[in-house]
Tab-separated table of C-alpha atoms in Angstrom:
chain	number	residue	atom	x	y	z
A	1	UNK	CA	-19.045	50.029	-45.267
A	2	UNK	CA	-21.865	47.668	-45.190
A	3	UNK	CA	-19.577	44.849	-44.572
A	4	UNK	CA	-17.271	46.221	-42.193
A	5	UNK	CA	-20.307	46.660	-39.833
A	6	UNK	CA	-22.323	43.191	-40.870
A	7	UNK	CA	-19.234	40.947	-39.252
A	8	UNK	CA	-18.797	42.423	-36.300
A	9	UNK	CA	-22.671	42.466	-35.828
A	10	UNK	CA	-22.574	38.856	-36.767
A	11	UNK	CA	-19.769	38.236	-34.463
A	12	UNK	CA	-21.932	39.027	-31.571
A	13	UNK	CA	-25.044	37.692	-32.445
A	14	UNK	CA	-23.175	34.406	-32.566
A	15	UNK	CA	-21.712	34.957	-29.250
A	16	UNK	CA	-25.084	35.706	-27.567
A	17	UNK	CA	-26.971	33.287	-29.270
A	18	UNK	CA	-23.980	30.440	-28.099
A	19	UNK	CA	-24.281	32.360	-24.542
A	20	UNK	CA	-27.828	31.903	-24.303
A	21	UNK	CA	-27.957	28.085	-25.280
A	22	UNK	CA	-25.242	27.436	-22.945
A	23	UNK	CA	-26.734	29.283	-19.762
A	24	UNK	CA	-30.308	27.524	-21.043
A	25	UNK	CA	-28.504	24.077	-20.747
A	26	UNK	CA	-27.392	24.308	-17.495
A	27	UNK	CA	-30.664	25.648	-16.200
A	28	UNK	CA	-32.424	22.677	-17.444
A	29	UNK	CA	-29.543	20.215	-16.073
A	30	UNK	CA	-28.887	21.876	-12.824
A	31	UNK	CA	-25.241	22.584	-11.462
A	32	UNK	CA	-22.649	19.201	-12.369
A	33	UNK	CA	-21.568	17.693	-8.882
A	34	UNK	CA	-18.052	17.311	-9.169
A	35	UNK	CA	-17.364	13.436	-9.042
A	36	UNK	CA	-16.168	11.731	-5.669
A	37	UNK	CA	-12.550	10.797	-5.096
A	38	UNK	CA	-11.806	7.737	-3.512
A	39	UNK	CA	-10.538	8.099	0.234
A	40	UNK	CA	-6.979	7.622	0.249
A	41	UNK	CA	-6.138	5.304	2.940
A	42	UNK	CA	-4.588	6.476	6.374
A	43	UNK	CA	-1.425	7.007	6.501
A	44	UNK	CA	0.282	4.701	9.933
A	45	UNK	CA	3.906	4.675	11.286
A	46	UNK	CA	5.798	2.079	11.815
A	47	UNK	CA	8.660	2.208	14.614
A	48	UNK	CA	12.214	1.193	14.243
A	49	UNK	CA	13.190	0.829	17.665
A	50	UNK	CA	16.742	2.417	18.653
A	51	UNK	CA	19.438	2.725	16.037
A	52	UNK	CA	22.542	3.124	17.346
A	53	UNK	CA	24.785	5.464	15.454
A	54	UNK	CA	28.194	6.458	15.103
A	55	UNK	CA	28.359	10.543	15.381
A	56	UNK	CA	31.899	10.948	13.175
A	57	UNK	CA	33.468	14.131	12.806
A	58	UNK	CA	33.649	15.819	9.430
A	59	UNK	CA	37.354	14.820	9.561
A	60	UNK	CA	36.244	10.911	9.782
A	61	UNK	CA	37.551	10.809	13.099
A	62	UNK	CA	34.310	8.899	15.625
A	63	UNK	CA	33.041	11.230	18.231
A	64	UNK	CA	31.108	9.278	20.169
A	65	UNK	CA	27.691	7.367	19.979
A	66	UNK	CA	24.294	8.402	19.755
A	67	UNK	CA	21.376	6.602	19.970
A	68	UNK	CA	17.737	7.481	17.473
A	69	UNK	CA	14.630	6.154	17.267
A	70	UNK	CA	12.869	6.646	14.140
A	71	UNK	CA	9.372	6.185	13.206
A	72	UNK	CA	8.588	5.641	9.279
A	73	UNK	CA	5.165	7.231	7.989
A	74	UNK	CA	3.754	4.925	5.307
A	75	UNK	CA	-0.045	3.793	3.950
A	76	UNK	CA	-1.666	1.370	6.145
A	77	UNK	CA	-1.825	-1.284	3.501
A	78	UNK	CA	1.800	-1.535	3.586
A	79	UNK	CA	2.784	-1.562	7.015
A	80	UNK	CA	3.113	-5.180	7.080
A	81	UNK	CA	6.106	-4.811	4.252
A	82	UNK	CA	7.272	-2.299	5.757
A	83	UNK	CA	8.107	-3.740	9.050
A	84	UNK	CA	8.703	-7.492	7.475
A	85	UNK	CA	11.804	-5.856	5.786
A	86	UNK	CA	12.699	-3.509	8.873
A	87	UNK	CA	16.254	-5.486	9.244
A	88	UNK	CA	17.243	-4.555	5.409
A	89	UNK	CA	16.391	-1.136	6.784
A	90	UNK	CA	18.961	-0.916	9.372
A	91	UNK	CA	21.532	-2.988	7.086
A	92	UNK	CA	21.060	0.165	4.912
A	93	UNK	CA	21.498	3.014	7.859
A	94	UNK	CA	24.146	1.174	9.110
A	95	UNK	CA	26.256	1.346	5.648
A	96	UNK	CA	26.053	5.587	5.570
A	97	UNK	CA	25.970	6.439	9.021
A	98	UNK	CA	30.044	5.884	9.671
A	99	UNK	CA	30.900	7.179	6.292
A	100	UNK	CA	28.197	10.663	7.316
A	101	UNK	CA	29.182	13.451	9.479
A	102	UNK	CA	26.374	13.379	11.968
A	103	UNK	CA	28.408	14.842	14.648
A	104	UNK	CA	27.316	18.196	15.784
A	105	UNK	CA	27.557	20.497	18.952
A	106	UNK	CA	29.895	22.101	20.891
A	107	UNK	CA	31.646	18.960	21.761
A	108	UNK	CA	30.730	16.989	18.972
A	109	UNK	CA	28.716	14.261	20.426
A	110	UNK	CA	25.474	15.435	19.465
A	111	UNK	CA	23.512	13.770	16.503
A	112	UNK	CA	22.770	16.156	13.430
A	113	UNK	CA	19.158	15.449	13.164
A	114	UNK	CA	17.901	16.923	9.743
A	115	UNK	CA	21.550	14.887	8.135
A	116	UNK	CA	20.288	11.873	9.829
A	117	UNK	CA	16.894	12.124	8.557
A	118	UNK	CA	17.891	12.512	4.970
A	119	UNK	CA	20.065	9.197	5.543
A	120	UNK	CA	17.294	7.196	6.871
A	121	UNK	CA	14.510	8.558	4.001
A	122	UNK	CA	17.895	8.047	1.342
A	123	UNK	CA	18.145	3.949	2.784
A	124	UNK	CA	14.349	4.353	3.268
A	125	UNK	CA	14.084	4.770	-0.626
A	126	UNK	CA	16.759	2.095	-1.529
A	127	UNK	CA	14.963	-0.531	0.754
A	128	UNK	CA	11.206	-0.448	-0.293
A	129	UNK	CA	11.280	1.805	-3.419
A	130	UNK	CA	10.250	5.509	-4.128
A	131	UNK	CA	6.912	6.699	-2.600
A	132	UNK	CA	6.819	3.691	-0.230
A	133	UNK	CA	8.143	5.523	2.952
A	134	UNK	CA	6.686	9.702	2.467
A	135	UNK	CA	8.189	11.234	6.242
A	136	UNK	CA	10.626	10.272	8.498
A	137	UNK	CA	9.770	11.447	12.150
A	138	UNK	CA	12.983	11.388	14.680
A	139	UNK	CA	10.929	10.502	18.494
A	140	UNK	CA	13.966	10.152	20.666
A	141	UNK	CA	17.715	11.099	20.161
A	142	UNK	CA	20.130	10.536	23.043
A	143	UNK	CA	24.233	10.595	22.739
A	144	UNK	CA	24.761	7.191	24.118
């Protein structure tokens, strides 16, 4: 019986006495600071200018025209890469866009806006690499 009752007794003793010394340590040290992270740098946009796009029927057959202008949300240290390779951009956009069904509307000559922004971010991706480009933001869309 005697040792059924000295290891539990033990137990806590051990607990309080690690307790105490903790809660006396940070007393003496004061609360830690958690440490600083670095700023990330602001993100900027850079613009595309108008895209013209073919709006083609889910049937392949072409609609009609619409014109987009895109703006491409990226870190301000690479803005400059960004827009030096702006024309490999388009190249890209303009190799999905007549093989995607962006038409949409009751008379088909409206652009489908979420497909097209999942094409640009898609040739977005393929032109400057994963995590280079984070949002696209459609500004204007006009049928043309």
């Amino acid at each position: 019986m005697k040792r059924a009752l000295l290891i539990p007794l033990m137990l806590a003793a051990g607990l309080a006495t690690g307790g105490g010394a903790a809660f006396g340590v940070a007393t003496v040290t004061g609360p830690r600071e958690a440490p600083e992270k670095e700023a990330a740098p602001m993100p900027t946009f850079v613009a595309t200018g108008p895209i013209l796009v073919p709006l083609v029927d889910s049937d392949g057959g072409l609609a009609g025209y619409g014109t987009i202008e895109v703006q491409l949300e990226v870190a301000a240290d690479a803005k400059e890469d960004v827009a030096s390779r702006l024309p490999l951009l388009l190249n890209a956009i303009n190799l999905r866009t007549y093989r995607a069904p962006l038409a949409s509307g009751p008379d088909r000559l409206l652009p489908d806006l979420a497909a097209f922004r999942q094409l640009v971010f898609v040739a977005a991706v393929e032109t400057y690499g994963k995590g280079t480009v984070s949002r696209v933001a459609i500004t204007s869309a006009k049928p043309a």
